[in-house]
Coordinates of C-alpha atoms in Angstrom, one line a residue:
X239 CA -3.6 25.5 8.3
X240 CA -7.0 24.8 6.7
X241 CA -7.2 22.7 3.5
X242 CA -6.9 24.5 0.1
X243 CA -9.8 24.3 -2.4
X244 CA -8.4 22.8 -5.6
X245 CA -8.8 24.6 -8.9
X246 CA -10.9 21.7 -10.2
X247 CA -13.2 22.0 -7.2
X248 CA -13.6 25.7 -7.6
X249 CA -14.4 25.3 -11.3
X250 CA -16.8 22.5 -10.5
X251 CA -18.7 24.7 -8.1
X252 CA -19.1 27.5 -10.6
X253 CA -20.3 25.2 -13.4
X254 CA -22.7 23.3 -11.0
X255 CA -24.2 26.7 -9.9
X256 CA -24.7 27.8 -13.5
X257 CA -26.2 24.4 -14.4
X258 CA -28.8 24.6 -11.6
X259 CA -29.8 28.0 -12.8
X260 CA -30.1 26.8 -16.4
X261 CA -31.9 23.6 -15.4
X262 CA -33.6 24.2 -12.0
X263 CA -35.7 21.0 -12.3
X264 CA -32.5 18.9 -12.4
X265 CA -31.5 19.7 -8.9
X266 CA -27.8 19.5 -8.0
X267 CA -26.4 18.3 -11.4
X268 CA -22.8 17.1 -11.9
X269 CA -21.0 18.8 -14.8
X270 CA -18.5 15.9 -14.9
X271 CA -15.3 17.9 -15.0
X272 CA -12.0 16.4 -16.0
X273 CA -8.6 17.4 -17.2
X274 CA -8.3 17.8 -21.0
X275 CA -5.7 18.1 -23.7
X276 CA -7.9 20.6 -25.5
X277 CA -8.1 23.1 -22.6
X278 CA -7.3 23.1 -18.9
X279 CA -10.6 21.2 -18.1
X280 CA -13.5 19.8 -20.0
X281 CA -17.1 19.3 -18.7
X282 CA -18.9 16.4 -20.3
X283 CA -22.0 16.2 -18.1
X284 CA -24.3 18.4 -20.2
X285 CA -25.0 15.8 -22.9
X286 CA -26.5 13.3 -20.5
X287 CA -28.5 16.0 -18.6
X288 CA -29.9 17.4 -21.9
X289 CA -30.9 13.9 -23.0
X290 CA -32.6 13.3 -19.6
X291 CA -34.5 16.6 -19.7
X292 CA -35.2 16.4 -23.5
X293 CA -33.3 19.6 -24.1
X294 CA -30.9 20.6 -26.9
X295 CA -27.4 20.0 -25.5
X296 CA -25.6 22.9 -27.4
X297 CA -28.3 25.3 -26.4
X298 CA -28.1 24.1 -22.8
X299 CA -24.3 24.4 -22.9
X300 CA -24.5 28.0 -24.3
X301 CA -27.0 28.9 -21.4
X302 CA -24.5 27.5 -18.9
X303 CA -21.6 29.5 -20.4
X304 CA -23.6 32.7 -20.1
X305 CA -24.1 32.0 -16.4
X306 CA -20.5 31.3 -15.6
X307 CA -18.5 34.2 -14.3
X308 CA -15.1 34.7 -15.9
X309 CA -12.5 36.8 -14.1
X310 CA -10.0 35.9 -11.4
X311 CA -10.5 32.1 -11.9
X312 CA -11.8 31.4 -15.3
X313 CA -10.3 33.0 -18.4
X314 CA -12.5 31.4 -21.0
X315 CA -15.3 28.9 -21.5
X316 CA -16.2 27.6 -25.0
X317 CA -18.9 25.2 -26.3
X318 CA -17.4 22.3 -28.3
X319 CA -19.0 19.6 -30.4
X320 CA -22.4 18.5 -29.3
X321 CA -22.3 20.3 -25.9
X322 CA -18.9 19.8 -24.2
X323 CA -17.4 22.8 -22.4
X324 CA -13.7 23.6 -22.7
X325 CA -12.5 25.7 -19.7
X326 CA -9.3 27.7 -19.6
X327 CA -8.1 29.1 -16.3
X328 CA -6.2 32.3 -15.7
X329 CA -2.5 32.1 -15.1
X330 CA -3.0 34.1 -11.9
X331 CA -5.4 31.5 -10.5
X332 CA -2.9 28.7 -11.1
X333 CA -0.1 30.5 -9.4
X334 CA -2.2 31.8 -6.4
X335 CA -3.6 28.4 -5.7
X336 CA -0.2 26.8 -5.7
X337 CA 1.0 29.6 -3.4
X338 CA -1.7 28.8 -0.9
X339 CA -0.5 25.1 -0.9
X340 CA 3.1 26.3 -0.6
X341 CA 2.3 28.4 2.4
X342 CA 1.1 25.3 4.4
X343 CA 3.8 25.1 7.0
X344 CA 2.5 21.7 8.2
X345 CA 4.0 20.0 5.2
X346 CA 0.5 18.7 4.2
X347 CA 0.4 20.9 1.0
X348 CA -3.2 21.8 1.8
X349 CA -4.4 18.2 2.0
X350 CA -7.4 18.1 4.4
X351 CA -7.8 15.9 7.5
X352 CA -11.0 13.8 7.7
X353 CA -13.6 15.7 9.8
X354 CA -15.2 12.5 11.1
X355 CA -12.5 9.8 10.9
X356 CA -13.4 6.2 11.4
X357 CA -11.3 3.4 12.8
X358 CA -9.7 1.0 10.3
X359 CA -8.0 -2.2 11.4
X360 CA -5.6 -3.3 8.7
X361 CA -4.2 -6.8 8.7
X362 CA -0.9 -7.0 6.7
X363 CA 2.7 -8.3 6.8
X364 CA 1.9 -11.7 8.2
X365 CA 5.1 -13.9 8.2
X366 CA 5.3 -17.3 9.8
X367 CA 7.2 -18.1 12.9
X368 CA 10.2 -20.5 12.4
X369 CA 10.2 -19.9 8.6
X370 CA 12.3 -17.4 6.6
X371 CA 10.5 -14.6 4.8
X372 CA 10.4 -15.1 1.1
X373 CA 9.4 -13.0 -2.0
X374 CA 5.7 -14.0 -1.3
X375 CA 5.8 -11.9 1.8
X376 CA 6.8 -8.8 0.0
X377 CA 3.5 -7.5 -1.4
X378 CA 1.4 -7.8 1.8
X379 CA 4.1 -5.8 3.7
X380 CA 4.7 -3.1 1.1
X381 CA 1.1 -2.6 0.0
X382 CA -0.2 -2.7 3.6
X383 CA 2.4 -0.2 4.8
X384 CA 1.5 2.3 2.0
X385 CA -2.2 2.0 2.7
X386 CA -1.5 2.6 6.4
X387 CA 0.5 5.8 5.5
X388 CA -2.3 7.1 3.2
X389 CA -5.1 6.4 5.7
X390 CA -3.2 8.0 8.7
X391 CA -2.2 11.0 6.6
X392 CA -5.9 11.6 5.6
X393 CA -6.9 11.5 9.3
X394 CA -8.2 7.9 9.8
X395 CA -7.6 6.2 13.1
X396 CA -5.6 3.2 12.0
X397 CA -5.0 0.0 14.1
X398 CA -2.2 -2.2 12.6
X399 CA -2.4 -5.9 13.0
X400 CA 0.3 -8.5 12.0
X401 CA -1.5 -11.8 12.1
X402 CA 1.7 -14.0 12.2
X403 CA 1.5 -17.7 11.8
X404 CA 2.5 -18.7 15.4
X405 CA 0.2 -21.7 16.2
X406 CA -0.9 -25.0 15.0
X407 CA 0.4 -28.5 14.0
X408 CA 3.8 -27.2 12.7
X409 CA 4.8 -26.2 16.2
X410 CA 4.0 -29.6 17.7
X411 CA 6.0 -31.1 14.9
X412 CA 9.0 -28.8 15.4
X413 CA 9.0 -29.1 19.2
X414 CA 8.8 -32.9 19.1
X415 CA 11.5 -33.1 16.5
X416 CA 13.9 -31.0 18.7
X417 CA 13.0 -33.1 21.7
X418 CA 14.1 -36.2 19.8
X419 CA 17.0 -34.7 17.9
X420 CA 18.6 -32.3 20.4
X421 CA 22.0 -32.6 18.8
X422 CA 20.7 -30.8 15.7
X423 CA 20.0 -27.6 17.7
X424 CA 22.8 -25.1 16.9
X425 CA 23.9 -24.2 20.4
X426 CA 25.6 -21.1 19.0
X427 CA 22.2 -19.8 17.9
X428 CA 21.9 -17.6 21.0
X429 CA 24.9 -15.6 19.7
X430 CA 23.8 -15.6 16.1
X431 CA 22.2 -12.7 14.3
X432 CA 18.5 -12.7 13.6
X433 CA 19.1 -14.0 10.0
X434 CA 21.4 -16.8 11.1
X435 CA 19.1 -17.9 13.9
X436 CA 16.2 -17.9 11.5
X437 CA 18.1 -19.9 8.9
X438 CA 18.8 -22.5 11.6
X439 CA 15.1 -22.6 12.6
X440 CA 14.1 -22.9 9.0
X441 CA 16.4 -25.8 8.5
X442 CA 15.0 -27.6 11.5
X443 CA 11.5 -26.9 10.4
X444 CA 12.1 -28.5 7.0
X445 CA 13.7 -31.6 8.6
X446 CA 10.7 -31.9 11.0
X447 CA 8.3 -31.6 8.1
X448 CA 10.1 -34.3 6.1
X449 CA 9.9 -36.7 9.1
X450 CA 6.3 -35.8 9.8
X451 CA 5.3 -36.7 6.2
X452 CA 7.3 -40.0 6.2
X453 CA 6.8 -41.4 9.7
X454 CA 3.3 -42.1 11.0
X455 CA 4.5 -42.8 14.5
X456 CA 6.3 -39.4 14.6
X457 CA 3.2 -37.8 13.2
X458 CA 1.2 -39.2 16.1
X459 CA 3.7 -38.0 18.7
X460 CA 3.8 -34.5 17.1
X461 CA 0.1 -34.2 17.2
X462 CA 0.1 -35.2 20.8
X463 CA 2.6 -32.4 21.4
X464 CA 0.1 -29.9 19.8
X465 CA -2.4 -31.0 22.4
X466 CA 0.2 -30.3 25.1
X467 CA 0.8 -26.8 23.6
X468 CA -2.9 -26.0 23.5
X469 CA -3.2 -27.3 27.1
X470 CA -0.4 -25.0 28.3
X471 CA 2.2 -27.6 29.2
X472 CA 5.0 -25.4 30.7
X473 CA 7.9 -27.1 28.9
X474 CA 6.2 -27.1 25.5
X475 CA 5.0 -23.5 25.9
X476 CA 8.6 -22.4 26.9
X477 CA 10.0 -24.0 23.7
X478 CA 7.3 -22.4 21.6
X479 CA 7.9 -19.0 23.1
X480 CA 11.6 -19.3 22.3
X481 CA 10.8 -19.9 18.6
X482 CA 8.4 -16.9 18.6
X483 CA 10.9 -14.6 20.2
X484 CA 13.8 -15.6 17.8
X485 CA 11.5 -15.2 14.8
X486 CA 10.4 -11.8 15.9
X487 CA 14.0 -10.6 16.1
X488 CA 14.4 -11.8 12.5
X489 CA 11.1 -10.2 11.4
X490 CA 12.2 -6.9 12.8
X491 CA 15.5 -7.0 11.0
X492 CA 13.8 -7.8 7.6
X493 CA 11.2 -5.0 8.1
X494 CA 13.9 -2.6 9.1
X495 CA 15.7 -3.4 5.8
X496 CA 12.4 -2.7 4.0
X497 CA 12.4 0.6 5.8
X498 CA 9.1 -0.2 7.6
X499 CA 8.0 0.3 11.1
X500 CA 6.6 -2.8 12.7
X501 CA 5.8 -2.5 16.4
X502 CA 5.7 -5.4 18.8
X503 CA 2.3 -4.4 20.2
X504 CA 0.8 -4.7 16.8
X505 CA 1.9 -8.3 16.3
X506 CA -1.1 -10.4 17.3
X507 CA -0.7 -13.8 15.8
X508 CA -3.0 -16.8 15.6
X509 CA -2.2 -17.6 19.2
X510 CA -3.7 -14.3 20.3
X511 CA -7.2 -15.6 19.7
X512 CA -6.9 -19.0 21.4
X513 CA -9.1 -18.1 24.3
X514 CA -11.9 -17.1 22.0
X515 CA -12.0 -20.1 19.7
X516 CA -14.4 -22.3 21.8
X517 CA -16.8 -19.5 22.3
X518 CA -16.7 -18.6 18.6
X519 CA -17.7 -22.2 17.7
X520 CA -20.4 -22.3 20.4
X521 CA -22.0 -19.0 19.2
X522 CA -22.0 -20.2 15.6
X523 CA -23.6 -23.6 16.5
X524 CA -26.2 -22.1 18.9
X525 CA -27.3 -19.6 16.3
X526 CA -27.6 -22.2 13.6
X527 CA -25.1 -20.5 11.4
X528 CA -22.8 -23.5 11.6
X529 CA -23.9 -27.2 11.8
X530 CA -22.2 -30.5 12.5
X531 CA -21.3 -32.5 9.4
X532 CA -19.4 -35.8 9.8
X533 CA -18.2 -34.6 13.2
X534 CA -16.9 -31.3 12.0
X535 CA -18.5 -27.9 12.6
X536 CA -19.2 -26.4 9.2
X537 CA -20.9 -23.4 7.5
X538 CA -22.5 -24.1 4.2
X539 CA -23.4 -21.5 1.5
X540 CA -26.0 -21.6 -1.3
X541 CA -23.7 -20.2 -3.9
X542 CA -20.4 -22.1 -3.2
X543 CA -20.2 -25.5 -4.6
X544 CA -17.4 -27.8 -5.8
X545 CA -16.8 -29.2 -9.3
X546 CA -19.1 -32.2 -8.3
X547 CA -22.0 -29.8 -7.5
X548 CA -21.8 -30.5 -3.8
X549 CA -21.6 -27.6 -1.3
X550 CA -18.1 -26.6 -0.2
X551 CA -18.2 -25.8 3.5
X552 CA -16.1 -23.5 5.7
X553 CA -14.7 -25.8 8.4
X554 CA -14.6 -24.0 11.7
X555 CA -13.8 -27.0 13.9
X556 CA -12.4 -30.3 12.7
X557 CA -13.9 -33.7 13.6
X558 CA -11.0 -34.3 16.0
X559 CA -11.8 -31.1 17.9
X560 CA -9.0 -29.1 16.4
X561 CA -9.6 -25.5 15.1
X562 CA -9.0 -24.4 11.5
X563 CA -8.0 -21.1 10.2
X564 CA -11.6 -20.1 10.0
X565 CA -12.1 -20.2 13.7
X566 CA -9.1 -17.9 14.2
X567 CA -10.2 -15.5 11.5
X568 CA -13.8 -15.3 12.8
X569 CA -12.5 -14.7 16.4
X570 CA -10.2 -12.0 15.1
X571 CA -13.3 -10.3 13.4
X572 CA -15.1 -10.4 16.8
X573 CA -12.1 -8.9 18.5
X574 CA -11.7 -6.2 15.9
X575 CA -15.4 -5.2 15.8
X576 CA -16.3 -5.4 19.5
X577 CA -13.0 -4.6 21.2
X578 CA -11.2 -2.4 18.7
X579 CA -14.4 -0.7 17.5
X580 CA -13.5 -1.0 13.8
X581 CA -15.6 0.6 11.2
X582 CA -13.5 -1.0 8.5
X583 CA -11.3 -4.1 8.5
X584 CA -8.9 -4.5 5.6
X585 CA -7.0 -7.7 4.9
X586 CA -4.0 -7.4 2.6
X587 CA -3.8 -11.0 1.6
X588 CA -2.9 -13.1 -1.5
X589 CA -5.7 -13.3 -4.1
X590 CA -5.6 -17.1 -3.9
X591 CA -7.3 -16.8 -0.5
X592 CA -10.3 -14.9 -1.8
X593 CA -12.7 -17.8 -1.5
X594 CA -11.7 -18.3 2.2
X595 CA -12.3 -14.7 3.0
X596 CA -15.6 -14.5 1.1
X597 CA -16.8 -17.4 3.3
X598 CA -15.4 -15.9 6.5
X599 CA -17.0 -12.5 5.9
X600 CA -20.4 -14.1 4.9
X601 CA -20.3 -16.3 8.1
X602 CA -19.5 -13.2 10.3
X603 CA -22.4 -11.3 8.7
X604 CA -24.8 -14.2 9.3
X605 CA -23.7 -14.4 12.9
X606 CA -24.3 -10.6 13.3
X607 CA -20.7 -9.8 14.0
X608 CA -20.3 -7.7 10.9
X609 CA -23.2 -5.3 10.7
X610 CA -24.1 -3.0 7.9
X611 CA -22.0 -0.3 9.6
X612 CA -18.8 -2.3 9.3
X613 CA -16.9 -2.9 6.1
X614 CA -14.7 -6.0 5.7
X615 CA -12.6 -6.0 2.6
X616 CA -9.8 -8.2 1.2
X617 CA -7.2 -6.1 -0.6
X618 CA -6.2 -9.1 -2.7
X619 CA -2.9 -9.0 -4.4
X620 CA -1.4 -10.9 -7.3
X621 CA 1.8 -12.9 -7.6
X622 CA 5.4 -11.7 -8.0
X623 CA 6.7 -13.2 -11.3
X624 CA 10.2 -13.8 -12.7
X625 CA 11.3 -12.3 -16.0
X626 CA 10.0 -15.5 -17.6
X627 CA 6.5 -14.7 -16.5
X628 CA 6.4 -17.7 -14.0
X629 CA 6.3 -17.4 -10.2
X630 CA 9.6 -16.0 -9.0
X631 CA 12.0 -18.9 -8.0
X632 CA 15.7 -19.4 -7.6
X633 CA 17.6 -21.4 -10.3
X634 CA 17.2 -24.5 -8.1
X635 CA 13.5 -24.0 -8.0
X636 CA 13.4 -22.7 -4.4
X637 CA 11.4 -19.7 -3.2
X638 CA 13.6 -16.6 -3.2
X639 CA 14.5 -15.3 0.3
X640 CA 13.3 -11.8 0.8
X641 CA 16.7 -10.6 2.4
X642 CA 18.6 -12.0 -0.7
X643 CA 16.3 -10.1 -3.0
X644 CA 16.7 -6.8 -1.1
X645 CA 20.5 -7.2 -0.8
X646 CA 20.7 -7.7 -4.6
X647 CA 18.5 -4.6 -5.2
X648 CA 20.7 -2.6 -2.9
X649 CA 23.9 -3.8 -4.7
X650 CA 22.5 -2.9 -8.1
X651 CA 21.3 0.5 -6.9
X652 CA 24.6 1.3 -5.3
X653 CA 26.4 0.7 -8.6
X654 CA 24.0 3.1 -10.3
X655 CA 24.6 5.7 -7.6
X656 CA 28.4 5.2 -7.7
X657 CA 28.3 5.8 -11.5
X658 CA 26.4 9.1 -11.1
X659 CA 28.0 10.2 -7.8
X660 CA 30.2 13.3 -8.1
X661 CA 31.0 14.3 -4.6
X662 CA 29.6 11.5 -2.5
X663 CA 31.7 9.5 0.0
X664 CA 31.6 5.7 0.1
X665 CA 29.4 5.9 3.2
X666 CA 27.0 8.3 1.4
X667 CA 27.0 6.0 -1.7
X668 CA 26.1 3.0 0.6
X669 CA 23.3 5.0 2.3
X670 CA 21.9 6.3 -1.1
X671 CA 22.2 2.8 -2.6
X672 CA 20.1 1.3 0.2
X673 CA 17.4 4.1 -0.2
X674 CA 17.4 3.7 -4.0
X675 CA 17.4 -0.1 -4.0
X676 CA 14.7 -0.6 -1.4
X677 CA 12.7 2.2 -3.0
X678 CA 13.0 0.5 -6.4
X679 CA 11.6 -2.7 -5.1
X680 CA 8.7 -1.0 -3.3
X681 CA 7.8 1.3 -6.2
X682 CA 7.8 -1.6 -8.7
X683 CA 5.2 -3.3 -6.5
X684 CA 3.2 -0.2 -5.6
X685 CA 3.0 1.2 -9.2
X686 CA 1.2 -2.0 -10.2
X687 CA -2.5 -2.3 -9.3
X688 CA -2.5 -4.7 -6.3
X689 CA -4.7 -7.4 -7.9
X690 CA -2.4 -7.8 -10.9
X691 CA 0.7 -10.0 -11.1
X692 CA 4.0 -8.2 -12.0
X693 CA 7.4 -9.2 -13.2
X694 CA 10.4 -8.7 -10.9
X695 CA 13.1 -7.2 -13.1
X696 CA 15.9 -5.5 -11.1
X697 CA 17.5 -4.1 -14.3
X698 CA 14.3 -2.2 -15.1
X699 CA 13.6 -1.3 -11.4
X700 CA 16.9 0.6 -11.0
X701 CA 16.8 2.3 -14.4
X702 CA 17.0 6.1 -14.5
X703 CA 14.5 6.0 -17.4
X704 CA 10.9 5.0 -17.4
X705 CA 8.3 4.6 -14.6
X706 CA 10.7 3.8 -11.8
X707 CA 11.3 5.2 -8.3
X708 CA 14.9 6.1 -9.4
X709 CA 13.5 8.4 -12.0
X710 CA 11.3 10.1 -9.3
X711 CA 14.2 10.3 -6.8
X712 CA 16.5 11.7 -9.5
X713 CA 13.9 14.4 -10.3
X714 CA 13.7 15.4 -6.7
X715 CA 17.6 15.4 -6.3
X716 CA 17.9 17.5 -9.5
X717 CA 15.5 20.1 -8.0
X718 CA 17.5 20.2 -4.8
X719 CA 20.6 20.9 -6.8
X720 CA 18.9 23.8 -8.6
X721 CA 17.8 25.3 -5.3
X722 CA 21.3 25.0 -3.9
X723 CA 22.7 26.8 -6.9
X724 CA 20.2 29.6 -6.8
X725 CA 22.4 31.7 -4.4
X726 CA 20.5 34.8 -3.2
X727 CA 17.5 34.0 -5.4
X728 CA 14.7 32.4 -3.4
X729 CA 11.5 30.7 -4.5
X730 CA 8.6 33.2 -4.5
X731 CA 5.2 33.1 -6.3
X732 CA 4.5 35.9 -8.8
X733 CA 0.8 35.6 -9.8
X734 CA 1.2 38.6 -12.1
X735 CA 3.4 36.7 -14.5
X736 CA 2.2 34.9 -17.7
X737 CA 3.0 31.2 -17.6
X738 CA 4.6 29.1 -20.3
X739 CA 2.6 26.1 -21.4
X740 CA 4.9 23.7 -19.5
X741 CA 4.5 25.8 -16.4
X742 CA 0.8 25.7 -16.6
X743 CA 0.8 21.9 -17.1
X744 CA 3.1 21.4 -14.1
X745 CA 1.1 23.8 -11.9
X746 CA -2.3 22.2 -12.7
X747 CA -1.0 18.7 -12.0
X748 CA 0.6 19.8 -8.7
X749 CA -2.7 21.3 -7.7
X750 CA -4.4 17.9 -7.9
X751 CA -2.2 16.3 -5.3
X752 CA -4.9 16.5 -2.5
X753 CA -7.5 14.9 -4.7
X754 CA -5.2 12.1 -5.7
X755 CA -4.2 11.3 -2.1
X756 CA -7.9 11.3 -1.1
X757 CA -8.8 8.9 -4.0
X758 CA -5.8 6.6 -3.3
X759 CA -6.7 6.4 0.4
X760 CA -10.5 5.9 -0.1
X761 CA -9.9 3.1 -2.7
X762 CA -6.8 1.6 -0.9
X763 CA -5.0 2.1 -4.2
X764 CA -1.4 3.2 -3.8
X765 CA -0.8 2.6 -7.5
X766 CA -2.9 5.7 -8.2
X767 CA -0.6 7.9 -6.2
X768 CA 2.5 6.3 -7.9
X769 CA 1.0 7.1 -11.3
X770 CA 0.3 10.7 -10.2
X771 CA 3.9 11.1 -9.0
X772 CA 5.4 9.6 -12.2
X773 CA 3.4 12.1 -14.3
X774 CA 4.5 14.9 -12.0
X775 CA 8.1 14.0 -12.5
X776 CA 7.5 13.7 -16.3
X777 CA 5.9 17.1 -16.4
X778 CA 8.8 18.6 -14.4
X779 CA 11.3 17.1 -16.9
X780 CA 9.4 18.9 -19.7
X781 CA 9.3 22.1 -17.7
X782 CA 13.1 21.8 -17.0
X783 CA 13.8 21.3 -20.7
X784 CA 11.7 24.2 -21.9
X785 CA 11.8 26.8 -19.1
X786 CA 15.3 28.0 -18.0
X787 CA 15.1 28.5 -14.2
X788 CA 18.3 30.3 -13.1
X789 CA 18.8 31.9 -16.5
X790 CA 15.2 33.1 -16.9
X791 CA 14.7 36.6 -18.4
X792 CA 13.8 38.5 -15.2
X793 CA 14.4 38.2 -11.5
X794 CA 10.6 37.7 -10.9
X795 CA 10.6 34.8 -13.4
X796 CA 13.6 33.2 -11.7
X797 CA 11.8 33.4 -8.4
X798 CA 8.5 32.1 -9.8
X799 CA 10.3 29.2 -11.5
X800 CA 12.2 28.3 -8.3
X801 CA 8.8 28.4 -6.6
X802 CA 7.4 25.9 -9.2
X803 CA 10.6 23.7 -8.6
X804 CA 10.2 23.8 -4.9
X805 CA 6.5 22.9 -4.7
X806 CA 7.2 20.1 -7.2
X807 CA 9.9 18.8 -4.9
X808 CA 7.8 19.1 -1.8
X809 CA 5.0 17.2 -3.5
X810 CA 7.4 14.4 -4.7
X811 CA 8.9 14.2 -1.2
X812 CA 5.5 14.0 0.5
X813 CA 4.0 11.6 -2.1
X814 CA 7.0 9.2 -2.0
X815 CA 6.9 9.2 1.8
X816 CA 3.3 8.1 1.7
X817 CA 4.5 5.1 -0.4
X818 CA 7.3 4.4 2.1
X819 CA 10.1 5.6 -0.2
X820 CA 12.9 7.9 0.7
X821 CA 13.9 10.9 -1.5
X822 CA 17.7 11.6 -1.1
X823 CA 18.8 15.2 -1.4
X824 CA 21.7 14.2 -3.6
X825 CA 22.1 11.4 -6.1

């Protein structure tokens, strides 16, 4: 089905046409239309236009009003204040527009597909091999997955990339430690679950790190082992591959718990760019973008200096010949632009790495790898804080394991579901508890602007009140309950009916779903969709309180209100799915 023109777009077109007649010299003028609490919409653009054209704003506004056709769409336009326009729509237009969205049997609710989609490579969910995932890995995964869903839904060609930490000094250290302490390897690990095997690897990594920091001779042997790994020594590579394979099993189990799809083909870690590193360095040095400084290959910037006033370089190759993160990241850009044909590259990475990415992007532009036709953007995110406002830690001061955090959220949510459950089996309570708990964690993250820190408060997250996913899920489940109780009455639009104020507010907000999805996708801003859905659920609650559905006065009114219920439910369901959150039919 073709996309449905929103009510705001239709009104905008009428006002813009009237404006161009009233002020032909202004060309295509923007009436600056927005939702208003004084009418359905308000147009604020006339003031600025009048000032620019040295015209009287109220006179210009009156001229525009005389050129706007009222009728099927617009019921009334009035001039307010110094030249604002207050626009009220007909009830018929609201219902008919919603009916067109409702008739979309693709489930898209009239949201258009991009006519000329580009290709976006999105780098997110980047755990480290041989290390357990902790709370710090939550945001990249959850935000990245929501942006992927939004971009794919709007028609973009999306290539997912999980740039896992699977290379470097830590592997020489770990392999050498195991070579020298084989008795510490848990020989039952082959039979262990992904989580148990990962705990074992994590323990070994910490022991190897402790020895590496304390023993210079071990440090030398470990670094020699890194050279063996880079040179492709079969025994060393085989041990490294075992660590990678075990870690992937664990990663998949955690992402499955997070209700996210991570595909093996999309996991291209640091090791995936090994063959390009030497060439990347050669190209940078030959072009003069990078220069040798004290034996290291560095890129210097005019505007990046340290506290001492000296330039801070991006080190691409160390003085000992080893490659830094910059060499890998620059090679990845080359691969994404020239092989994957990316128009946009999005990095969902901690805000604390902003300087690194600024330097990497600028280097790639100087080298000609990022042209004007390719956007590179760091979707930087803030920190997850505890209730005390400090970085989230265990009581012992350790980083919180992600699986522990999710398990606790599921336990808390299951208790809430059990308390509300009327006819659910224990199996159903466990399933709903998982959907509600994981949804609560995701929504708390996604309802906050990515670049802001937020407090991780499970009591608030699983609350039925306030801006939580549980509130939205409960609104959806309540609508499903009403639809089940409706018996022979079915949802049907009746454009001839007058609408209650609460029906109008709900209908106008539901109509702006497509515009919100487009904005959230274009700006990589899932929090804008989350805010829209919370307002939708709030407006539904008001409608539910003020407009009896199954006890409405006439059969036509019952059907029309069931229609409003159903399109609200479909919008909640689709919107929550774009955030990666389930909407159970019963709660």
